[in-house]
């Protein structure tokens, strides 16, 4: 250990971070080892550049000056020709799923600070009646899709070092929610150290660097480094269906999206929503130098965000919702490149740490910088990128905040409303209140229906729904 210590003292000195070993001598050997392990994990070659470019520089990511709206496929086909194309895409998607060419992938490495839930966010109970967790709903959806297409859809789940163990325990104690353990692949994303404003890495404790997960963009490296991509290759998987853990309405496996992605020879595709208002806090799908690029709401000038077409629609109307289809070959290609890196985004945060005397500091004001990468920043790296518009009420109700917008209460309501709509589309009568909302509590298990069309052959199994009733369908 002595020679390792010397080596890292030297390396840290060279990048102006010697303080990280300041308490080394006061630690017992096991903690010394732990600290050295973390120091060893630092990217010494890039750290000084990152500090200059992203920590000390307040607007590190250049906002493009010339951009236009990105083209997209509408949620509902525009005409008969497009209807035919969508029908073909659905058939293509279905056959690719059947052939085992599609894997499911959820990113669940976030810290979920806004929700303030104790434990991995995927363990948050969300379904209206059975209180199924997000993980359980996704698992049931994949089980149902595997059955529907007579295949096995493997599921890859990205965690972070902060929640990996807890996530594994949740899956173990739930018996993998009925999935075969060998088809569930849990792996961890990377982390980034946290900095104070002048670029000094903070210590969380005498033996621990302050660090946080490197953002959902870290998934593109972690998929490769963890062996997940190699595992997909072994299974013959070619396409990855990507979503984020907080959205229980997501269609985990969508034949239309898969089919259009492949028809269009897209390497990385996205689903998009019409923004609820011009300044909604979602990324905007734009075209920059002919490449699909997401420009963050904070970077899109208001006058652009507010621009309207002659028909009244917004010029930049499409928002990003963290649903993608990604070619396995694309992730492979990125990682085999010389120096694949996504740009970092800088977040000013309150970061608990210890001071130079080793005393804990719990800041009341933001005191430092966290660096994260975003998965959509890989879109311009794709040779081609397709966008499919989807409908918010059908597919997007993220649980982000404890109350207000994007809270569990809103998600519940949207889950019930979607169930009511699906039933009505199949001809079932759903009691509604004077304000139009369902006068009942409904929950449709993925085993009963994965989409509205699945209900049509099951209508005779649905009892009459009375006002105020609670009905669970499985
Ligand atoms: P959010 O941007 O909502 O972040 O993540 P979060 O960490 O979950 O929540 P807050 O901001 O602390 O309240 C969107 C999705 O990306 C995943 C999250 O798990 C969620 O599915 N994510 C985010 C990661 O997998 N890793 C990360 O480093 C960050």
Short mmCIF file of C-alpha atoms and ligand atoms in Angstrom, two decimals:
data_model
loop_
_atom_site.label_atom_id
_atom_site.label_comp_id
_atom_site.label_asym_id
_atom_site.label_seq_id
_atom_site.Cartn_x
_atom_site.Cartn_y
_atom_site.Cartn_z
CA UNK A 1 0.00 0.00 0.00
CA UNK A 2 2.95 2.31 0.75
CA UNK A 3 4.08 2.50 -2.87
CA UNK A 4 0.51 2.99 -4.07
CA UNK A 5 0.10 5.83 -1.60
CA UNK A 6 3.24 7.53 -2.89
CA UNK A 7 2.11 7.10 -6.48
CA UNK A 8 -1.27 8.70 -5.83
CA UNK A 9 0.13 11.49 -3.66
CA UNK A 10 2.23 12.46 -6.66
CA UNK A 11 -0.59 12.15 -9.15
CA UNK A 12 -2.98 14.16 -6.98
CA UNK A 13 -0.39 16.85 -6.45
CA UNK A 14 0.02 17.17 -10.20
CA UNK A 15 -3.66 18.00 -10.60
CA UNK A 16 -3.96 20.19 -7.50
CA UNK A 17 -6.06 17.74 -5.45
CA UNK A 18 -3.59 16.61 -2.75
CA UNK A 19 -6.06 17.43 0.03
CA UNK A 20 -7.96 14.22 -0.77
CA UNK A 21 -5.34 12.25 1.22
CA UNK A 22 -5.09 14.79 4.03
CA UNK A 23 -6.72 12.48 6.58
CA UNK A 24 -5.13 9.30 5.25
CA UNK A 25 -2.78 8.73 8.20
CA UNK A 26 -5.61 9.03 10.72
CA UNK A 27 -7.63 6.23 9.11
CA UNK A 28 -7.52 2.55 9.96
CA UNK A 29 -6.08 0.30 7.23
CA UNK A 30 -9.41 -0.88 5.79
CA UNK A 31 -10.58 2.72 5.37
CA UNK A 32 -7.22 3.75 3.93
CA UNK A 33 -7.65 1.07 1.34
CA UNK A 34 -11.16 2.23 0.55
CA UNK A 35 -10.02 5.81 0.08
CA UNK A 36 -7.15 4.79 -2.16
CA UNK A 37 -9.53 2.71 -4.24
CA UNK A 38 -11.70 5.77 -4.84
CA UNK A 39 -8.69 7.93 -5.73
CA UNK A 40 -7.53 5.23 -8.11
CA UNK A 41 -10.91 5.44 -9.85
CA UNK A 42 -10.43 9.14 -10.72
CA UNK A 43 -9.83 9.98 -14.36
CA UNK A 44 -6.51 11.77 -13.86
CA UNK A 45 -6.05 12.42 -17.58
CA UNK A 46 -9.31 14.30 -17.98
CA UNK A 47 -9.97 15.88 -14.58
CA UNK A 48 -7.99 19.11 -15.12
CA UNK A 49 -9.73 19.66 -18.46
CA UNK A 50 -13.17 19.01 -16.95
CA UNK A 51 -12.48 21.39 -14.07
CA UNK A 52 -11.49 24.16 -16.48
CA UNK A 53 -14.20 23.53 -19.00
CA UNK A 54 -17.17 22.58 -16.88
CA UNK A 55 -16.62 23.53 -13.24
CA UNK A 56 -15.01 26.94 -13.50
CA UNK A 57 -16.89 27.92 -16.63
CA UNK A 58 -20.51 28.87 -15.97
CA UNK A 59 -21.84 28.15 -19.48
CA UNK A 60 -19.72 25.30 -20.74
CA UNK A 61 -22.06 23.82 -23.35
CA UNK A 62 -22.24 26.06 -26.41
CA UNK A 63 -25.82 26.71 -27.48
CA UNK A 64 -26.14 26.38 -31.26
CA UNK A 65 -26.95 29.64 -32.99
CA UNK A 66 -28.67 28.17 -36.04
CA UNK A 67 -31.36 25.55 -35.52
CA UNK A 68 -34.77 24.60 -36.82
CA UNK A 69 -37.50 22.23 -35.63
CA UNK A 70 -36.73 18.54 -36.08
CA UNK A 71 -39.04 16.51 -38.37
CA UNK A 72 -41.16 13.85 -36.71
CA UNK A 73 -43.80 11.22 -37.29
CA UNK A 74 -47.20 12.32 -35.93
CA UNK A 75 -48.97 10.34 -33.20
CA UNK A 76 -51.82 9.65 -35.64
CA UNK A 77 -50.97 9.02 -39.31
CA UNK A 78 -51.67 12.04 -41.49
CA UNK A 79 -53.18 10.22 -44.48
CA UNK A 80 -53.86 6.80 -45.97
CA UNK A 81 -50.28 6.43 -47.24
CA UNK A 82 -48.86 7.07 -43.82
CA UNK A 83 -51.44 4.77 -42.22
CA UNK A 84 -50.14 2.02 -44.49
CA UNK A 85 -46.55 2.80 -43.48
CA UNK A 86 -47.50 2.64 -39.77
CA UNK A 87 -49.28 -0.69 -40.28
CA UNK A 88 -46.18 -2.10 -41.97
CA UNK A 89 -44.00 -0.70 -39.18
CA UNK A 90 -46.16 -2.40 -36.53
CA UNK A 91 -45.87 -5.75 -38.35
CA UNK A 92 -42.10 -5.31 -38.68
CA UNK A 93 -41.78 -4.36 -34.99
CA UNK A 94 -43.87 -7.36 -33.95
CA UNK A 95 -41.75 -9.79 -35.93
CA UNK A 96 -38.50 -8.32 -34.53
CA UNK A 97 -39.83 -8.70 -30.98
CA UNK A 98 -40.89 -12.27 -31.74
CA UNK A 99 -37.43 -13.07 -33.08
CA UNK A 100 -35.87 -11.91 -29.79
CA UNK A 101 -34.15 -8.89 -31.29
CA UNK A 102 -35.42 -6.37 -28.75
CA UNK A 103 -34.22 -5.85 -25.18
CA UNK A 104 -35.71 -3.65 -22.47
CA UNK A 105 -33.56 -1.13 -20.64
CA UNK A 106 -34.52 1.12 -17.74
CA UNK A 107 -32.20 3.70 -16.21
CA UNK A 108 -32.68 3.73 -12.47
CA UNK A 109 -29.47 5.22 -11.15
CA UNK A 110 -30.85 8.65 -10.25
CA UNK A 111 -31.01 9.92 -6.70
CA UNK A 112 -34.67 10.95 -6.81
CA UNK A 113 -33.99 13.89 -4.51
CA UNK A 114 -37.12 15.81 -5.52
CA UNK A 115 -39.44 12.92 -4.67
CA UNK A 116 -37.69 12.41 -1.36
CA UNK A 117 -38.53 8.69 -1.21
CA UNK A 118 -36.37 6.46 0.94
CA UNK A 119 -34.69 3.87 -1.32
CA UNK A 120 -34.51 3.30 -5.07
CA UNK A 121 -37.25 5.18 -6.93
CA UNK A 122 -38.20 1.98 -8.76
CA UNK A 123 -39.51 0.70 -5.44
CA UNK A 124 -42.03 3.54 -5.16
CA UNK A 125 -45.60 2.12 -4.92
CA UNK A 126 -47.61 3.79 -7.66
CA UNK A 127 -50.49 1.74 -9.07
CA UNK A 128 -53.89 3.06 -7.94
CA UNK A 129 -55.34 -0.08 -6.32
CA UNK A 130 -52.69 -2.74 -5.80
CA UNK A 131 -49.97 -0.20 -5.02
CA UNK A 132 -47.57 -2.03 -7.29
CA UNK A 133 -44.14 -0.48 -7.47
CA UNK A 134 -42.64 0.96 -10.65
CA UNK A 135 -40.29 -2.04 -10.90
CA UNK A 136 -43.19 -4.47 -10.52
CA UNK A 137 -45.26 -2.75 -13.21
CA UNK A 138 -42.35 -2.84 -15.66
CA UNK A 139 -41.63 -6.48 -14.84
CA UNK A 140 -45.28 -7.43 -15.39
CA UNK A 141 -45.33 -5.48 -18.62
CA UNK A 142 -42.27 -7.37 -19.89
CA UNK A 143 -43.71 -10.71 -18.79
CA UNK A 144 -46.93 -9.91 -20.65
CA UNK A 145 -45.06 -8.73 -23.77
CA UNK A 146 -42.86 -11.86 -23.73
CA UNK A 147 -45.99 -13.99 -23.56
CA UNK A 148 -47.82 -12.01 -26.23
CA UNK A 149 -44.93 -12.40 -28.66
CA UNK A 150 -43.93 -15.88 -27.54
CA UNK A 151 -40.36 -14.84 -26.76
CA UNK A 152 -38.14 -13.78 -23.87
CA UNK A 153 -37.43 -10.10 -23.59
CA UNK A 154 -34.29 -9.63 -21.50
CA UNK A 155 -34.32 -6.67 -19.10
CA UNK A 156 -31.28 -4.53 -18.36
CA UNK A 157 -31.45 -2.23 -15.36
CA UNK A 158 -28.92 0.48 -14.64
CA UNK A 159 -28.39 1.41 -11.02
CA UNK A 160 -25.72 3.54 -9.36
CA UNK A 161 -23.27 2.69 -6.59
CA UNK A 162 -25.64 4.55 -4.26
CA UNK A 163 -28.62 2.27 -4.88
CA UNK A 164 -27.27 -0.91 -6.49
CA UNK A 165 -27.30 -3.13 -3.43
CA UNK A 166 -30.74 -1.95 -2.38
CA UNK A 167 -32.07 -2.59 -5.90
CA UNK A 168 -30.62 -6.10 -6.03
CA UNK A 169 -32.23 -6.84 -2.67
CA UNK A 170 -35.62 -5.61 -3.93
CA UNK A 171 -35.43 -7.94 -6.94
CA UNK A 172 -34.16 -10.87 -4.86
CA UNK A 173 -36.85 -10.56 -2.23
CA UNK A 174 -39.57 -10.18 -4.89
CA UNK A 175 -38.34 -13.30 -6.73
CA UNK A 176 -37.57 -11.05 -9.72
CA UNK A 177 -41.30 -10.34 -9.96
CA UNK A 178 -41.87 -13.60 -11.79
CA UNK A 179 -39.15 -13.03 -14.39
CA UNK A 180 -36.35 -15.53 -14.80
CA UNK A 181 -33.33 -14.18 -12.92
CA UNK A 182 -31.06 -15.04 -15.83
CA UNK A 183 -32.98 -12.62 -18.04
CA UNK A 184 -32.56 -9.68 -15.68
CA UNK A 185 -29.19 -7.94 -15.83
CA UNK A 186 -28.50 -5.31 -13.14
CA UNK A 187 -25.41 -3.16 -13.54
CA UNK A 188 -23.99 0.06 -12.15
CA UNK A 189 -23.29 3.33 -13.84
CA UNK A 190 -20.19 5.42 -13.22
CA UNK A 191 -19.83 8.33 -10.83
CA UNK A 192 -18.29 11.78 -10.99
CA UNK A 193 -16.62 13.56 -8.08
CA UNK A 194 -18.33 16.71 -6.75
CA UNK A 195 -16.44 19.99 -6.77
CA UNK A 196 -16.51 23.26 -4.95
CA UNK A 197 -16.75 26.35 -7.14
CA UNK A 198 -13.00 26.62 -7.66
CA UNK A 199 -12.64 23.03 -8.82
CA UNK A 200 -11.48 21.37 -5.62
CA UNK A 201 -12.96 17.88 -5.17
CA UNK A 202 -15.00 17.72 -1.97
CA UNK A 203 -14.62 15.00 0.66
CA UNK A 204 -17.87 13.51 1.96
CA UNK A 205 -15.91 12.04 4.85
CA UNK A 206 -12.30 11.43 5.79
CA UNK A 207 -12.32 8.20 3.79
CA UNK A 208 -14.86 9.08 1.09
CA UNK A 209 -14.88 11.42 -1.89
CA UNK A 210 -18.11 13.33 -2.44
CA UNK A 211 -19.48 11.93 -5.68
CA UNK A 212 -22.71 11.36 -7.57
CA UNK A 213 -23.93 9.23 -10.48
CA UNK A 214 -22.72 10.56 -13.85
CA UNK A 215 -26.21 11.15 -15.31
CA UNK A 216 -28.41 8.99 -17.55
CA UNK A 217 -25.92 9.65 -20.35
CA UNK A 218 -23.58 7.43 -18.34
CA UNK A 219 -25.76 4.54 -19.50
CA UNK A 220 -24.13 4.48 -22.92
CA UNK A 221 -20.73 3.75 -21.39
CA UNK A 222 -22.04 1.56 -18.59
CA UNK A 223 -24.00 -0.67 -21.00
CA UNK A 224 -20.70 -1.46 -22.68
CA UNK A 225 -18.38 -1.62 -19.67
CA UNK A 226 -20.75 -3.82 -17.66
CA UNK A 227 -20.89 -6.48 -20.35
CA UNK A 228 -24.58 -5.78 -21.04
CA UNK A 229 -23.87 -5.12 -24.72
CA UNK A 230 -21.87 -8.35 -24.97
CA UNK A 231 -24.76 -10.18 -23.31
CA UNK A 232 -27.19 -8.67 -25.84
CA UNK A 233 -24.93 -9.75 -28.70
CA UNK A 234 -24.87 -13.31 -27.34
CA UNK A 235 -28.66 -13.33 -27.26
CA UNK A 236 -28.98 -11.90 -30.76
CA UNK A 237 -30.51 -8.63 -29.52
CA UNK A 238 -30.18 -5.72 -31.96
CA UNK A 239 -32.40 -3.01 -30.51
CA UNK A 240 -32.64 -1.49 -27.03
CA UNK A 241 -35.92 -0.06 -25.77
CA UNK A 242 -34.81 2.65 -23.30
CA UNK A 243 -36.96 4.39 -20.69
CA UNK A 244 -36.64 6.11 -17.34
CA UNK A 245 -37.71 4.55 -14.08
CA UNK A 246 -40.17 7.25 -13.03
CA UNK A 247 -42.74 6.81 -15.83
CA UNK A 248 -45.28 4.01 -15.17
CA UNK A 249 -47.28 4.81 -18.33
CA UNK A 250 -44.42 3.99 -20.70
CA UNK A 251 -45.05 1.34 -23.37
CA UNK A 252 -41.99 -0.68 -22.50
CA UNK A 253 -42.03 -2.52 -25.83
CA UNK A 254 -43.72 -0.69 -28.67
CA UNK A 255 -43.93 -2.43 -32.07
CA UNK A 256 -44.73 0.81 -33.95
CA UNK A 257 -41.74 2.65 -32.49
CA UNK A 258 -39.44 -0.30 -33.18
CA UNK A 259 -40.77 -0.73 -36.72
CA UNK A 260 -40.40 2.96 -37.65
CA UNK A 261 -36.90 3.02 -36.15
CA UNK A 262 -35.83 0.11 -38.34
CA UNK A 263 -37.72 1.27 -41.46
CA UNK A 264 -35.99 4.66 -41.14
CA UNK A 265 -32.54 3.11 -40.57
CA UNK A 266 -32.27 5.22 -37.45
CA UNK A 267 -29.44 4.49 -35.01
CA UNK A 268 -31.07 6.22 -32.07
CA UNK A 269 -34.72 7.29 -32.03
CA UNK A 270 -36.86 9.24 -29.60
CA UNK A 271 -40.46 9.59 -28.61
CA UNK A 272 -41.64 13.16 -28.22
CA UNK A 273 -44.61 15.02 -26.80
CA UNK A 274 -46.32 18.18 -27.88
CA UNK A 275 -45.29 20.60 -25.15
CA UNK A 276 -48.06 21.52 -22.72
CA UNK A 277 -46.95 25.15 -22.88
CA UNK A 278 -44.20 26.93 -24.83
CA UNK A 279 -41.90 27.22 -21.82
CA UNK A 280 -42.51 23.72 -20.41
CA UNK A 281 -39.35 22.44 -18.73
CA UNK A 282 -38.47 19.74 -21.22
CA UNK A 283 -35.72 19.54 -23.84
CA UNK A 284 -36.69 20.69 -27.35
CA UNK A 285 -36.13 18.53 -30.42
CA UNK A 286 -34.27 20.66 -32.97
CA UNK A 287 -32.22 20.15 -36.09
CA UNK A 288 -28.69 21.54 -35.91
CA UNK A 289 -26.49 21.12 -39.00
CA UNK A 290 -28.95 18.50 -40.17
CA UNK A 291 -28.64 16.46 -36.97
CA UNK A 292 -31.40 15.86 -34.43
CA UNK A 293 -30.29 17.64 -31.27
CA UNK A 294 -32.07 18.30 -27.99
CA UNK A 295 -31.76 21.88 -26.82
CA UNK A 296 -32.59 22.25 -23.16
CA UNK A 297 -35.46 24.53 -22.14
CA UNK A 298 -33.01 26.74 -20.29
CA UNK A 299 -30.95 27.18 -23.48
CA UNK A 300 -33.79 27.86 -25.90
CA UNK A 301 -34.30 31.63 -26.06
CA UNK A 302 -37.86 32.61 -25.06
CA UNK A 303 -38.54 34.30 -28.38
CA UNK A 304 -37.81 30.99 -30.12
CA UNK A 305 -39.83 28.97 -27.61
CA UNK A 306 -42.81 31.29 -28.13
CA UNK A 307 -42.67 31.33 -31.96
CA UNK A 308 -45.81 30.03 -33.68
CA UNK A 309 -46.67 28.71 -37.15
CA UNK A 310 -49.44 30.36 -39.18
CA UNK A 311 -51.83 27.63 -37.93
CA UNK A 312 -51.12 28.61 -34.33
CA UNK A 313 -49.00 25.57 -33.42
CA UNK A 314 -45.62 26.12 -31.80
CA UNK A 315 -42.61 26.11 -34.14
CA UNK A 316 -40.63 24.20 -31.48
CA UNK A 317 -43.47 22.02 -30.28
CA UNK A 318 -41.75 18.72 -29.50
CA UNK A 319 -40.46 17.96 -26.03
CA UNK A 320 -38.14 15.14 -25.03
CA UNK A 321 -39.47 12.55 -22.54
CA UNK A 322 -36.63 10.10 -22.07
CA UNK A 323 -37.96 7.30 -24.27
CA UNK A 324 -35.58 6.02 -26.93
CA UNK A 325 -34.79 3.12 -29.20
CA UNK A 326 -31.09 2.52 -29.60
CA UNK A 327 -29.21 0.16 -31.91
CA UNK A 328 -26.91 -2.21 -30.05
CA UNK A 329 -24.42 -1.59 -32.88
CA UNK A 330 -24.56 2.16 -32.21
CA UNK A 331 -23.62 1.78 -28.53
CA UNK A 332 -20.87 -0.61 -29.57
CA UNK A 333 -19.56 1.83 -32.15
CA UNK A 334 -19.53 4.78 -29.74
CA UNK A 335 -17.55 2.82 -27.17
CA UNK A 336 -15.06 1.43 -29.64
CA UNK A 337 -14.28 4.96 -30.79
CA UNK A 338 -11.09 6.58 -29.52
CA UNK A 339 -12.46 8.88 -26.92
CA UNK A 340 -16.23 8.66 -26.70
CA UNK A 341 -17.53 11.33 -24.35
CA UNK A 342 -20.79 13.16 -23.95
CA UNK A 343 -20.64 16.80 -22.85
CA UNK A 344 -21.14 17.43 -19.14
CA UNK A 345 -23.96 19.54 -17.84
CA UNK A 346 -23.20 21.54 -14.75
CA UNK A 347 -25.60 21.68 -11.81
CA UNK A 348 -25.07 24.03 -8.88
CA UNK A 349 -26.07 22.08 -5.75
CA UNK A 350 -25.90 21.93 -1.98
CA UNK A 351 -23.24 19.29 -1.34
CA UNK A 352 -22.66 18.03 2.22
CA UNK A 353 -18.92 17.56 2.91
CA UNK A 354 -16.23 17.87 5.54
CA UNK A 355 -14.07 20.96 5.89
CA UNK A 356 -10.27 21.15 6.11
CA UNK A 357 -10.44 20.34 9.84
CA UNK A 358 -12.61 17.28 9.18
CA UNK A 359 -15.82 18.82 10.53
CA UNK A 360 -19.06 18.00 8.71
CA UNK A 361 -20.66 20.86 6.77
CA UNK A 362 -24.36 20.72 5.86
CA UNK A 363 -24.72 23.67 3.47
CA UNK A 364 -27.86 25.77 3.48
CA UNK A 365 -26.92 27.43 0.18
CA UNK A 366 -25.53 25.83 -2.98
CA UNK A 367 -21.82 25.37 -2.47
CA UNK A 368 -20.59 23.30 -5.36
CA UNK A 369 -20.93 21.67 -8.72
CA UNK A 370 -22.18 18.26 -9.86
CA UNK A 371 -21.45 17.15 -13.41
CA UNK A 372 -23.87 14.94 -15.35
CA UNK A 373 -24.23 13.69 -18.90
CA UNK A 374 -27.57 13.33 -20.70
CA UNK A 375 -28.42 10.41 -22.95
CA UNK A 376 -30.04 12.62 -25.61
CA UNK A 377 -26.67 14.27 -26.25
CA UNK A 378 -25.80 11.11 -28.18
CA UNK A 379 -28.52 11.84 -30.77
CA UNK A 380 -26.34 14.06 -33.00
CA UNK A 381 -23.73 11.28 -33.01
CA UNK A 382 -26.17 8.95 -34.77
CA UNK A 383 -25.97 8.68 -38.55
CA UNK A 384 -29.74 9.05 -38.56
CA UNK A 385 -32.28 9.72 -35.84
CA UNK A 386 -36.07 9.32 -36.00
CA UNK A 387 -38.67 11.02 -33.80
CA UNK A 388 -42.17 9.66 -33.13
CA UNK A 389 -44.68 11.91 -31.47
CA UNK A 390 -46.77 10.28 -28.77
CA UNK A 391 -49.72 11.33 -26.61
CA UNK A 392 -49.06 12.48 -23.07
CA UNK A 393 -52.19 10.91 -21.57
CA UNK A 394 -51.20 7.56 -23.08
CA UNK A 395 -47.55 7.44 -22.28
CA UNK A 396 -46.05 10.02 -19.96
CA UNK A 397 -46.78 10.58 -16.28
CA UNK A 398 -43.42 10.76 -14.49
CA UNK A 399 -43.20 10.71 -10.72
CA UNK A 400 -40.70 13.46 -10.00
CA UNK A 401 -41.97 15.59 -7.12
CA UNK A 402 -43.59 14.83 -3.76
CA UNK A 403 -46.50 17.17 -4.56
CA UNK A 404 -47.83 19.42 -7.31
CA UNK A 405 -46.86 18.83 -10.95
CA UNK A 406 -45.40 15.40 -11.78
CA UNK A 407 -46.32 14.07 -8.35
CA UNK A 408 -47.71 10.62 -7.43
CA UNK A 409 -51.17 12.19 -7.14
CA UNK A 410 -51.10 13.36 -10.77
CA UNK A 411 -49.67 10.02 -11.95
CA UNK A 412 -52.44 8.10 -10.13
CA UNK A 413 -55.08 10.22 -11.77
CA UNK A 414 -53.53 9.72 -15.18
CA UNK A 415 -53.31 5.94 -14.66
CA UNK A 416 -57.00 5.79 -13.81
CA UNK A 417 -57.94 8.06 -16.71
CA UNK A 418 -55.96 5.99 -19.18
CA UNK A 419 -57.61 2.80 -17.95
CA UNK A 420 -61.04 4.44 -18.31
CA UNK A 421 -60.25 5.53 -21.87
CA UNK A 422 -58.99 2.09 -22.88
CA UNK A 423 -62.18 0.50 -21.54
CA UNK A 424 -64.40 3.02 -23.29
CA UNK A 425 -62.53 2.48 -26.56
CA UNK A 426 -63.51 -1.20 -26.26
CA UNK A 427 -67.14 -0.21 -25.70
CA UNK A 428 -67.25 -0.58 -21.90
CA UNK A 429 -69.32 2.01 -20.06
CA UNK A 430 -67.31 3.91 -17.43
CA UNK A 431 -69.21 6.13 -14.95
CA UNK A 432 -67.95 9.71 -15.02
CA UNK A 433 -68.43 12.67 -12.70
CA UNK A 434 -69.89 16.01 -13.77
CA UNK A 435 -66.35 17.34 -14.43
CA UNK A 436 -65.72 14.43 -16.82
CA UNK A 437 -63.28 12.52 -14.60
CA UNK A 438 -63.93 8.79 -13.98
CA UNK A 439 -66.28 8.16 -11.06
CA UNK A 440 -64.44 4.95 -10.11
CA UNK A 441 -60.95 3.71 -9.32
CA UNK A 442 -59.55 1.51 -12.09
CA UNK A 443 -56.36 -0.47 -12.45
CA UNK A 444 -55.55 -2.60 -15.49
CA UNK A 445 -52.72 -5.06 -14.89
CA UNK A 446 -50.25 -5.44 -17.79
CA UNK A 447 -51.27 -9.11 -17.87
CA UNK A 448 -54.79 -7.96 -18.84
CA UNK A 449 -53.84 -5.37 -21.44
CA UNK A 450 -50.67 -3.69 -22.66
CA UNK A 451 -52.59 -1.29 -24.88
CA UNK A 452 -56.19 -0.33 -25.67
CA UNK A 453 -56.48 -2.92 -28.48
CA UNK A 454 -55.71 -5.79 -26.06
CA UNK A 455 -59.03 -5.14 -24.29
CA UNK A 456 -61.31 -5.78 -27.26
CA UNK A 457 -61.29 -9.61 -26.96
CA UNK A 458 -61.77 -9.47 -23.19
CA UNK A 459 -64.81 -7.25 -22.94
CA UNK A 460 -67.08 -10.06 -21.79
CA UNK A 461 -64.80 -10.59 -18.74
CA UNK A 462 -65.38 -7.01 -17.55
CA UNK A 463 -68.24 -6.58 -15.04
CA UNK A 464 -70.55 -3.60 -15.10
CA UNK A 465 -68.79 -0.66 -13.45
CA UNK A 466 -70.90 1.20 -10.89
CA UNK A 467 -70.28 4.78 -9.75
CA UNK A 468 -67.71 4.91 -6.96
CA UNK A 469 -66.55 1.33 -7.62
CA UNK A 470 -62.99 0.05 -7.37
CA UNK A 471 -62.10 -2.38 -10.17
CA UNK A 472 -58.86 -4.24 -10.74
CA UNK A 473 -58.50 -6.18 -14.00
CA UNK A 474 -55.86 -8.87 -14.43
P1 LIG B 1 -33.98 12.72 -13.20
O1 LIG B 1 -33.37 13.72 -14.08
O2 LIG B 1 -35.42 12.90 -12.89
O3 LIG B 1 -33.13 12.65 -11.88
O4 LIG B 1 -33.73 11.31 -13.84
P2 LIG B 1 -33.34 11.84 -10.54
O5 LIG B 1 -31.97 11.69 -9.97
O6 LIG B 1 -34.11 10.57 -10.72
O7 LIG B 1 -34.23 12.78 -9.63
P3 LIG B 1 -33.85 14.15 -8.92
O8 LIG B 1 -33.49 15.11 -10.00
O9 LIG B 1 -32.73 13.88 -7.97
O10 LIG B 1 -35.13 14.52 -8.21
C1 LIG B 1 -34.41 10.84 -14.97
C2 LIG B 1 -34.11 9.37 -15.11
O11 LIG B 1 -32.73 9.17 -15.30
C3 LIG B 1 -32.22 8.27 -14.32
C4 LIG B 1 -33.20 8.36 -13.16
O12 LIG B 1 -33.12 7.19 -12.37
C5 LIG B 1 -34.50 8.52 -13.90
O13 LIG B 1 -34.92 7.27 -14.41
N1 LIG B 1 -30.87 8.69 -13.93
C6 LIG B 1 -30.61 9.98 -13.61
C7 LIG B 1 -29.88 7.73 -13.88
O14 LIG B 1 -30.12 6.53 -14.15
N2 LIG B 1 -28.64 8.11 -13.51
C8 LIG B 1 -28.33 9.39 -13.21
O15 LIG B 1 -27.16 9.67 -12.88
C9 LIG B 1 -29.34 10.34 -13.26
#
